[in-house]
Amino acid sequence: MSAAAPTWLATADALAKAFATKHRVVMRLTDRQLSAAFEIGTLHALLKFYASQGYVLTPQNLIEGSEYRYLTSPSGNPANFSFVQAVGPDGEFEIRQQVRVQSHVDADIAFTPDIVVLLKGAAIDDSRRVDYASGKRPYYRVASSSVVAAHECKSMNPFPELLVSFIGMLVAAHEWYPAGPGFEYTHQDGHLGPTLFVGGTARSIHLRMISAMQKAYRLNIICGLHEGTWSLIDAKNRMLRSAAGLPATVVDDDAIPF
């Protein structure tokens, strides 16, 4: 890494290396993925958060048994890339990158969050559509009914229009929002609620706006990741799966820091 690289990039790199060391995997980074370093750093900050909440994390779909391959483009086939399984007191989940979500609002509303948490085994449809790539490539998508939380990463300074635009993703990506069955909000342990991760630091007036939005819409907006510690522990809005018949709490006795 260049000596002129920003501090946040070094922190993101350290998070990825810690993950690789703990799980004994090799990270594969292409040129395109190096340009998506902020998204990758955010993914690892989210994984560290899940570990702090008591979820047991296991890399899945490793290439040749040991290579973790990031997906940082919506055009990729999710089956060809790695993801992380999270097992906790409220069930089993998959933390993935760049999986297109088909909204419950209308089947023609679909978009690709940077990071998405799904129910384990969520079906990713790979059927073709004549109006997508002229039917030459599969149109990968998952139903919003399988979405636990959709997160977006923006390596830029926050501004009002950026903050407000995240509400559209909140509504379109989460079938249970604002009061549907399946998940309940909490300020205690659990999943991070739908979150907008922003690299730049917010000004005072924007901080007031963020506070109001987090209260009104029960989402999280985390700014200042370029200058901060990448810790998500202070994010207030969290969720737990509320369905009956869930497994008992699983305790991770691996002493290696995540």
GROMACS .gro file of N, CA and C in nm, residues 44-176:
model
  399
   44HIS      N    1  -1.619  -0.548   0.629
   44HIS     CA    2  -1.547  -0.606   0.741
   44HIS      C    3  -1.580  -0.537   0.874
   45ALA      N    4  -1.611  -0.409   0.869
   45ALA     CA    5  -1.659  -0.342   0.991
   45ALA      C    6  -1.792  -0.402   1.035
   46LEU      N    7  -1.878  -0.435   0.936
   46LEU     CA    8  -2.007  -0.497   0.968
   46LEU      C    9  -1.986  -0.637   1.026
   47LEU      N   10  -1.892  -0.712   0.968
   47LEU     CA   11  -1.864  -0.846   1.020
   47LEU      C   12  -1.811  -0.839   1.164
   48LYS      N   13  -1.726  -0.740   1.189
   48LYS     CA   14  -1.674  -0.722   1.325
   48LYS      C   15  -1.788  -0.689   1.421
   49PHE      N   16  -1.883  -0.610   1.375
   49PHE     CA   17  -2.000  -0.579   1.457
   49PHE      C   18  -2.078  -0.706   1.488
   50TYR      N   19  -2.102  -0.789   1.388
   50TYR     CA   20  -2.177  -0.913   1.410
   50TYR      C   21  -2.106  -1.002   1.512
   51ALA      N   22  -1.975  -1.010   1.503
   51ALA     CA   23  -1.900  -1.090   1.600
   51ALA      C   24  -1.919  -1.034   1.742
   52SER      N   25  -1.924  -0.901   1.754
   52SER     CA   26  -1.942  -0.840   1.886
   52SER      C   27  -2.081  -0.866   1.942
   53GLN      N   28  -2.176  -0.900   1.855
   53GLN     CA   29  -2.313  -0.928   1.897
   53GLN      C   30  -2.335  -1.077   1.926
   54GLY      N   31  -2.229  -1.156   1.916
   54GLY     CA   32  -2.239  -1.297   1.950
   54GLY      C   33  -2.270  -1.390   1.835
   55TYR      N   34  -2.270  -1.339   1.711
   55TYR     CA   35  -2.293  -1.424   1.595
   55TYR      C   36  -2.165  -1.498   1.558
   56VAL      N   37  -2.178  -1.624   1.523
   56VAL     CA   38  -2.065  -1.703   1.477
   56VAL      C   39  -2.055  -1.687   1.325
   57LEU      N   40  -1.939  -1.643   1.279
   57LEU     CA   41  -1.921  -1.611   1.138
   57LEU      C   42  -1.834  -1.717   1.070
   58THR      N   43  -1.878  -1.760   0.952
   58THR     CA   44  -1.804  -1.861   0.877
   58THR      C   45  -1.804  -1.824   0.729
   59PRO      N   46  -1.686  -1.806   0.669
   59PRO     CA   47  -1.681  -1.779   0.524
   59PRO      C   48  -1.737  -1.897   0.446
   60GLN      N   49  -1.810  -1.868   0.341
   60GLN     CA   50  -1.874  -1.970   0.258
   60GLN      C   51  -1.837  -1.949   0.112
   61ASN      N   52  -1.851  -2.057   0.036
   61ASN     CA   53  -1.827  -2.055  -0.109
   61ASN      C   54  -1.687  -2.003  -0.142
   62LEU      N   55  -1.590  -2.056  -0.070
   62LEU     CA   56  -1.451  -2.019  -0.096
   62LEU      C   57  -1.405  -2.082  -0.227
   63ILE      N   58  -1.323  -2.011  -0.298
   63ILE     CA   59  -1.273  -2.058  -0.426
   63ILE      C   60  -1.152  -2.149  -0.401
   64GLU      N   61  -1.159  -2.269  -0.456
   64GLU     CA   62  -1.054  -2.371  -0.437
   64GLU      C   63  -1.027  -2.394  -0.289
   65GLY      N   64  -1.128  -2.378  -0.207
   65GLY     CA   65  -1.121  -2.414  -0.067
   65GLY      C   66  -1.061  -2.313   0.028
   66SER      N   67  -0.995  -2.209  -0.024
   66SER     CA   68  -0.929  -2.117   0.069
   66SER      C   69  -0.931  -1.971   0.024
   67GLU      N   70  -0.984  -1.942  -0.092
   67GLU     CA   71  -0.980  -1.806  -0.145
   67GLU      C   72  -1.115  -1.738  -0.131
   68TYR      N   73  -1.117  -1.626  -0.060
   68TYR     CA   74  -1.239  -1.548  -0.044
   68TYR      C   75  -1.245  -1.445  -0.157
   69ARG      N   76  -1.346  -1.457  -0.240
   69ARG     CA   77  -1.360  -1.369  -0.357
   69ARG      C   78  -1.473  -1.269  -0.333
   70TYR      N   79  -1.440  -1.140  -0.334
   70TYR     CA   80  -1.539  -1.035  -0.315
   70TYR      C   81  -1.622  -1.014  -0.441
   71LEU      N   82  -1.748  -0.977  -0.422
   71LEU     CA   83  -1.834  -0.938  -0.533
   71LEU      C   84  -1.863  -0.789  -0.518
   72THR      N   85  -1.809  -0.707  -0.607
   72THR     CA   86  -1.827  -0.562  -0.597
   72THR      C   87  -1.891  -0.502  -0.720
   73SER      N   88  -1.958  -0.586  -0.798
   73SER     CA   89  -2.028  -0.538  -0.917
   73SER      C   90  -2.164  -0.606  -0.926
   74PRO      N   91  -2.270  -0.533  -0.957
   74PRO     CA   92  -2.403  -0.594  -0.967
   74PRO      C   93  -2.418  -0.689  -1.083
   75SER      N   94  -2.322  -0.694  -1.174
   75SER     CA   95  -2.332  -0.782  -1.290
   75SER      C   96  -2.278  -0.922  -1.263
   76GLY      N   97  -2.214  -0.942  -1.149
   76GLY     CA   98  -2.155  -1.072  -1.118
   76GLY      C   99  -2.258  -1.176  -1.078
   77ASN      N  100  -2.225  -1.302  -1.101
   77ASN     CA  101  -2.308  -1.414  -1.058
   77ASN      C  102  -2.278  -1.444  -0.912
   78PRO      N  103  -2.372  -1.424  -0.819
   78PRO     CA  104  -2.344  -1.447  -0.677
   78PRO      C  105  -2.291  -1.588  -0.648
   79ALA      N  106  -2.327  -1.685  -0.731
   79ALA     CA  107  -2.281  -1.823  -0.709
   79ALA      C  108  -2.130  -1.836  -0.726
   80ASN      N  109  -2.068  -1.741  -0.794
   80ASN     CA  110  -1.924  -1.748  -0.820
   80ASN      C  111  -1.842  -1.669  -0.718
   81PHE      N  112  -1.907  -1.616  -0.615
   81PHE     CA  113  -1.837  -1.532  -0.519
   81PHE      C  114  -1.865  -1.578  -0.377
   82SER      N  115  -1.779  -1.535  -0.287
   82SER     CA  116  -1.789  -1.578  -0.147
   82SER      C  117  -1.887  -1.491  -0.069
   83PHE      N  118  -1.928  -1.543   0.045
   83PHE     CA  119  -2.012  -1.468   0.138
   83PHE      C  120  -1.986  -1.521   0.278
   84VAL      N  121  -2.049  -1.461   0.379
   84VAL     CA  122  -2.027  -1.502   0.518
   84VAL      C  123  -2.158  -1.547   0.579
   85GLN      N  124  -2.155  -1.664   0.640
   85GLN     CA  125  -2.271  -1.713   0.715
   85GLN      C  126  -2.262  -1.662   0.858
   86ALA      N  127  -2.373  -1.613   0.911
   86ALA     CA  128  -2.379  -1.564   1.049
   86ALA      C  129  -2.485  -1.643   1.124
   87VAL      N  130  -2.446  -1.707   1.232
   87VAL     CA  131  -2.538  -1.787   1.313
   87VAL      C  132  -2.546  -1.724   1.451
   88GLY      N  133  -2.668  -1.691   1.493
   88GLY     CA  134  -2.687  -1.626   1.621
   88GLY      C  135  -2.811  -1.672   1.692
   89PRO      N  136  -2.848  -1.606   1.800
   89PRO     CA  137  -2.963  -1.647   1.881
   89PRO      C  138  -3.096  -1.637   1.807
   90ASP      N  139  -3.101  -1.558   1.700
   90ASP     CA  140  -3.228  -1.543   1.628
   90ASP      C  141  -3.227  -1.611   1.492
   91GLY      N  142  -3.131  -1.700   1.468
   91GLY     CA  143  -3.135  -1.775   1.344
   91GLY      C  144  -3.005  -1.774   1.266
   92GLU      N  145  -3.015  -1.814   1.138
   92GLU     CA  146  -2.898  -1.825   1.051
   92GLU      C  147  -2.918  -1.733   0.930
   93PHE      N  148  -2.809  -1.665   0.893
   93PHE     CA  149  -2.819  -1.560   0.793
   93PHE      C  150  -2.698  -1.563   0.700
   94GLU      N  151  -2.708  -1.491   0.589
   94GLU     CA  152  -2.599  -1.477   0.494
   94GLU      C  153  -2.570  -1.329   0.471
   95ILE      N  154  -2.444  -1.292   0.483
   95ILE     CA  155  -2.402  -1.154   0.459
   95ILE      C  156  -2.331  -1.152   0.324
   96ARG      N  157  -2.392  -1.085   0.228
   96ARG     CA  158  -2.344  -1.087   0.090
   96ARG      C  159  -2.323  -0.946   0.036
   97GLN      N  160  -2.249  -0.939  -0.073
   97GLN     CA  161  -2.231  -0.812  -0.146
   97GLN      C  162  -2.305  -0.817  -0.279
   98GLN      N  163  -2.358  -0.704  -0.318
   98GLN     CA  164  -2.405  -0.681  -0.455
   98GLN      C  165  -2.504  -0.788  -0.505
   99VAL      N  166  -2.607  -0.813  -0.426
   99VAL     CA  167  -2.715  -0.901  -0.470
   99VAL      C  168  -2.838  -0.814  -0.497
  100ARG      N  169  -2.888  -0.822  -0.618
  100ARG     CA  170  -3.003  -0.741  -0.658
  100ARG      C  171  -3.127  -0.783  -0.579
  101VAL      N  172  -3.202  -0.684  -0.531
  101VAL     CA  173  -3.324  -0.708  -0.455
  101VAL      C  174  -3.445  -0.671  -0.540
  102GLN      N  175  -3.539  -0.764  -0.551
  102GLN     CA  176  -3.666  -0.736  -0.620
  102GLN      C  177  -3.767  -0.694  -0.515
  103SER      N  178  -3.817  -0.573  -0.528
  103SER     CA  179  -3.902  -0.514  -0.425
  103SER      C  180  -4.039  -0.580  -0.417
  104HIS      N  181  -4.092  -0.582  -0.296
  104HIS     CA  182  -4.229  -0.627  -0.272
  104HIS      C  183  -4.330  -0.524  -0.322
  105VAL      N  184  -4.283  -0.401  -0.344
  105VAL     CA  185  -4.373  -0.295  -0.390
  105VAL      C  186  -4.423  -0.325  -0.530
  106ASP      N  187  -4.332  -0.371  -0.617
  106ASP     CA  188  -4.366  -0.407  -0.754
  106ASP      C  189  -4.249  -0.487  -0.810
  107ALA      N  190  -4.278  -0.590  -0.888
  107ALA     CA  191  -4.174  -0.677  -0.943
  107ALA      C  192  -4.079  -0.602  -1.036
  108ASP      N  193  -4.123  -0.490  -1.093
  108ASP     CA  194  -4.038  -0.413  -1.183
  108ASP      C  195  -3.945  -0.317  -1.108
  109ILE      N  196  -3.957  -0.312  -0.976
  109ILE     CA  197  -3.867  -0.229  -0.895
  109ILE      C  198  -3.758  -0.321  -0.840
  110ALA      N  199  -3.637  -0.303  -0.889
  110ALA     CA  200  -3.524  -0.384  -0.844
  110ALA      C  201  -3.398  -0.300  -0.843
  111PHE      N  202  -3.310  -0.325  -0.750
  111PHE     CA  203  -3.187  -0.246  -0.734
  111PHE      C  204  -3.089  -0.329  -0.654
  112THR      N  205  -2.963  -0.287  -0.652
  112THR     CA  206  -2.858  -0.367  -0.592
  112THR      C  207  -2.790  -0.293  -0.478
  113PRO      N  208  -2.821  -0.326  -0.353
  113PRO     CA  209  -2.749  -0.266  -0.240
  113PRO      C  210  -2.603  -0.312  -0.238
  114ASP      N  211  -2.516  -0.232  -0.178
  114ASP     CA  212  -2.375  -0.271  -0.169
  114ASP      C  213  -2.357  -0.395  -0.081
  115ILE      N  214  -2.429  -0.400   0.030
  115ILE     CA  215  -2.423  -0.513   0.122
  115ILE      C  216  -2.565  -0.550   0.161
  116VAL      N  217  -2.593  -0.679   0.166
  116VAL     CA  218  -2.726  -0.723   0.202
  116VAL      C  219  -2.715  -0.843   0.296
  117VAL      N  220  -2.799  -0.845   0.400
  117VAL     CA  221  -2.808  -0.957   0.492
  117VAL      C  222  -2.938  -1.031   0.460
  118LEU      N  223  -2.924  -1.160   0.430
  118LEU     CA  224  -3.038  -1.241   0.387
  118LEU      C  225  -3.062  -1.354   0.486
  119LEU      N  226  -3.183  -1.407   0.484
  119LEU     CA  227  -3.210  -1.531   0.554
  119LEU      C  228  -3.127  -1.642   0.491
  120LYS      N  229  -3.080  -1.736   0.570
  120LYS     CA  230  -2.997  -1.844   0.517
  120LYS      C  231  -3.076  -1.921   0.410
  121GLY      N  232  -3.008  -1.951   0.300
  121GLY     CA  233  -3.070  -2.030   0.194
  121GLY      C  234  -3.164  -1.952   0.106
  122ALA      N  235  -3.163  -1.819   0.117
  122ALA     CA  236  -3.250  -1.737   0.033
  122ALA      C  237  -3.224  -1.769  -0.115
  123ALA      N  238  -3.330  -1.793  -0.189
  123ALA     CA  239  -3.316  -1.830  -0.330
  123ALA      C  240  -3.280  -1.707  -0.413
  124ILE      N  241  -3.172  -1.719  -0.490
  124ILE     CA  242  -3.132  -1.613  -0.582
  124ILE      C  243  -3.171  -1.656  -0.723
  125ASP      N  244  -3.274  -1.594  -0.775
  125ASP     CA  245  -3.328  -1.629  -0.907
  125ASP      C  246  -3.226  -1.592  -1.015
  126ASP      N  247  -3.206  -1.684  -1.109
  126ASP     CA  248  -3.112  -1.657  -1.219
  126ASP      C  249  -3.178  -1.668  -1.356
  127SER      N  250  -3.309  -1.650  -1.359
  127SER     CA  251  -3.379  -1.657  -1.487
  127SER      C  252  -3.343  -1.537  -1.574
  128ARG      N  253  -3.364  -1.550  -1.704
  128ARG     CA  254  -3.330  -1.444  -1.798
  128ARG      C  255  -3.453  -1.361  -1.834
  129ARG      N  256  -3.430  -1.236  -1.871
  129ARG     CA  257  -3.536  -1.147  -1.915
  129ARG      C  258  -3.496  -1.086  -2.048
  130VAL      N  259  -3.589  -1.079  -2.139
  130VAL     CA  260  -3.556  -1.024  -2.270
  130VAL      C  261  -3.522  -0.876  -2.262
  131ASP      N  262  -3.570  -0.809  -2.157
  131ASP     CA  263  -3.541  -0.666  -2.143
  131ASP      C  264  -3.417  -0.639  -2.059
  132TYR      N  265  -3.339  -0.743  -2.028
  132TYR     CA  266  -3.213  -0.727  -1.956
  132TYR      C  267  -3.103  -0.795  -2.036
  133ALA      N  268  -3.008  -0.717  -2.084
  133ALA     CA  269  -2.897  -0.767  -2.166
  133ALA      C  270  -2.948  -0.850  -2.283
  134SER      N  271  -3.065  -0.812  -2.334
  134SER     CA  272  -3.128  -0.881  -2.448
  134SER      C  273  -3.145  -1.031  -2.422
  135GLY      N  274  -3.157  -1.067  -2.294
  135GLY     CA  275  -3.175  -1.207  -2.259
  135GLY      C  276  -3.049  -1.290  -2.267
  136LYS      N  277  -2.935  -1.227  -2.288
  136LYS     CA  278  -2.810  -1.301  -2.305
  136LYS      C  279  -2.745  -1.337  -2.172
  137ARG      N  280  -2.778  -1.263  -2.066
  137ARG     CA  281  -2.720  -1.291  -1.934
  137ARG      C  282  -2.832  -1.308  -1.832
  138PRO      N  283  -2.811  -1.393  -1.732
  138PRO     CA  284  -2.913  -1.411  -1.627
  138PRO      C  285  -2.938  -1.281  -1.551
  139TYR      N  286  -3.058  -1.266  -1.505
  139TYR     CA  287  -3.098  -1.151  -1.426
  139TYR      C  288  -3.107  -1.197  -1.280
  140TYR      N  289  -2.996  -1.186  -1.208
  140TYR     CA  290  -2.990  -1.237  -1.072
  140TYR      C  291  -3.066  -1.145  -0.978
  141ARG      N  292  -3.147  -1.205  -0.888
  141ARG     CA  293  -3.225  -1.125  -0.794
  141ARG      C  294  -3.278  -1.212  -0.681
  142VAL      N  295  -3.300  -1.147  -0.568
  142VAL     CA  296  -3.357  -1.214  -0.452
  142VAL      C  297  -3.481  -1.138  -0.410
  143ALA      N  298  -3.581  -1.208  -0.361
  143ALA     CA  299  -3.706  -1.143  -0.318
  143ALA      C  300  -3.683  -1.064  -0.190
  144SER      N  301  -3.747  -0.949  -0.178
  144SER     CA  302  -3.729  -0.866  -0.059
  144SER      C  303  -3.779  -0.935   0.067
  145SER      N  304  -3.862  -1.038   0.052
  145SER     CA  305  -3.909  -1.112   0.169
  145SER      C  306  -3.796  -1.185   0.239
  146SER      N  307  -3.682  -1.203   0.170
  146SER     CA  308  -3.566  -1.270   0.229
  146SER      C  309  -3.464  -1.173   0.288
  147VAL      N  310  -3.491  -1.044   0.276
  147VAL     CA  311  -3.394  -0.942   0.318
  147VAL      C  312  -3.411  -0.908   0.466
  148VAL      N  313  -3.302  -0.922   0.539
  148VAL     CA  314  -3.300  -0.880   0.679
  148VAL      C  315  -3.262  -0.732   0.686
  149ALA      N  316  -3.154  -0.696   0.618
  149ALA     CA  317  -3.110  -0.556   0.616
  149ALA      C  318  -3.029  -0.530   0.490
  150ALA      N  319  -3.057  -0.418   0.425
  150ALA     CA  320  -2.981  -0.375   0.307
  150ALA      C  321  -2.902  -0.251   0.346
  151HIS      N  322  -2.773  -0.252   0.314
  151HIS     CA  323  -2.684  -0.143   0.352
  151HIS      C  324  -2.620  -0.081   0.227
  152GLU      N  325  -2.593   0.047   0.233
  152GLU     CA  326  -2.532   0.119   0.122
  152GLU      C  327  -2.407   0.191   0.170
  153CYS      N  328  -2.303   0.194   0.085
  153CYS     CA  329  -2.174   0.254   0.121
  153CYS      C  330  -2.143   0.369   0.025
  154LYS      N  331  -2.110   0.485   0.079
  154LYS     CA  332  -2.077   0.601  -0.003
  154LYS      C  333  -1.949   0.666   0.049
  155SER      N  334  -1.842   0.656  -0.029
  155SER     CA  335  -1.714   0.714   0.011
  155SER      C  336  -1.709   0.860  -0.034
  156MET      N  337  -1.791   0.943   0.029
  156MET     CA  338  -1.802   1.084  -0.008
  156MET      C  339  -1.849   1.162   0.113
  157ASN      N  340  -1.858   1.293   0.098
  157ASN     CA  341  -1.913   1.376   0.204
  157ASN      C  342  -2.065   1.367   0.206
  158PRO      N  343  -2.127   1.367   0.323
  158PRO     CA  344  -2.272   1.359   0.331
  158PRO      C  345  -2.338   1.491   0.290
  159PHE      N  346  -2.455   1.482   0.228
  159PHE     CA  347  -2.534   1.599   0.195
  159PHE      C  348  -2.681   1.557   0.202
  160PRO      N  349  -2.773   1.651   0.222
  160PRO     CA  350  -2.912   1.616   0.251
  160PRO      C  351  -2.976   1.521   0.150
  161GLU      N  352  -2.952   1.543   0.021
  161GLU     CA  353  -3.016   1.459  -0.080
  161GLU      C  354  -2.967   1.314  -0.073
  162LEU      N  355  -2.839   1.298  -0.041
  162LEU     CA  356  -2.784   1.163  -0.024
  162LEU      C  357  -2.851   1.094   0.094
  163LEU      N  358  -2.865   1.165   0.204
  163LEU     CA  359  -2.924   1.107   0.324
  163LEU      C  360  -3.070   1.067   0.300
  164VAL      N  361  -3.145   1.155   0.239
  164VAL     CA  362  -3.288   1.129   0.216
  164VAL      C  363  -3.308   1.015   0.116
  165SER      N  364  -3.219   1.003   0.018
  165SER     CA  365  -3.237   0.899  -0.084
  165SER      C  366  -3.233   0.759  -0.024
  166PHE      N  367  -3.169   0.743   0.091
  166PHE     CA  368  -3.161   0.611   0.152
  166PHE      C  369  -3.297   0.562   0.201
  167ILE      N  370  -3.390   0.654   0.225
  167ILE     CA  371  -3.524   0.614   0.269
  167ILE      C  372  -3.591   0.528   0.162
  168GLY      N  373  -3.566   0.560   0.035
  168GLY     CA  374  -3.624   0.480  -0.073
  168GLY      C  375  -3.579   0.336  -0.067
  169MET      N  376  -3.450   0.313  -0.039
  169MET     CA  377  -3.401   0.176  -0.026
  169MET      C  378  -3.463   0.108   0.095
  170LEU      N  379  -3.475   0.181   0.205
  170LEU     CA  380  -3.536   0.125   0.326
  170LEU      C  381  -3.675   0.070   0.296
  171VAL      N  382  -3.756   0.148   0.228
  171VAL     CA  383  -3.895   0.109   0.202
  171VAL      C  384  -3.903  -0.002   0.097
  172ALA      N  385  -3.824   0.010  -0.010
  172ALA     CA  386  -3.836  -0.086  -0.120
  172ALA      C  387  -3.770  -0.219  -0.091
  173ALA      N  388  -3.667  -0.222  -0.007
  173ALA     CA  389  -3.590  -0.344   0.015
  173ALA      C  390  -3.642  -0.430   0.128
  174HIS      N  391  -3.724  -0.373   0.217
  174HIS     CA  392  -3.762  -0.445   0.338
  174HIS      C  393  -3.912  -0.465   0.346
  175GLU      N  394  -3.953  -0.586   0.318
  175GLU     CA  395  -4.096  -0.618   0.319
  175GLU      C  396  -4.159  -0.594   0.455
  176TRP      N  397  -4.080  -0.609   0.560
  176TRP     CA  398  -4.133  -0.595   0.696
  176TRP      C  399  -4.143  -0.449   0.742
   0.00000   0.00000   0.00000
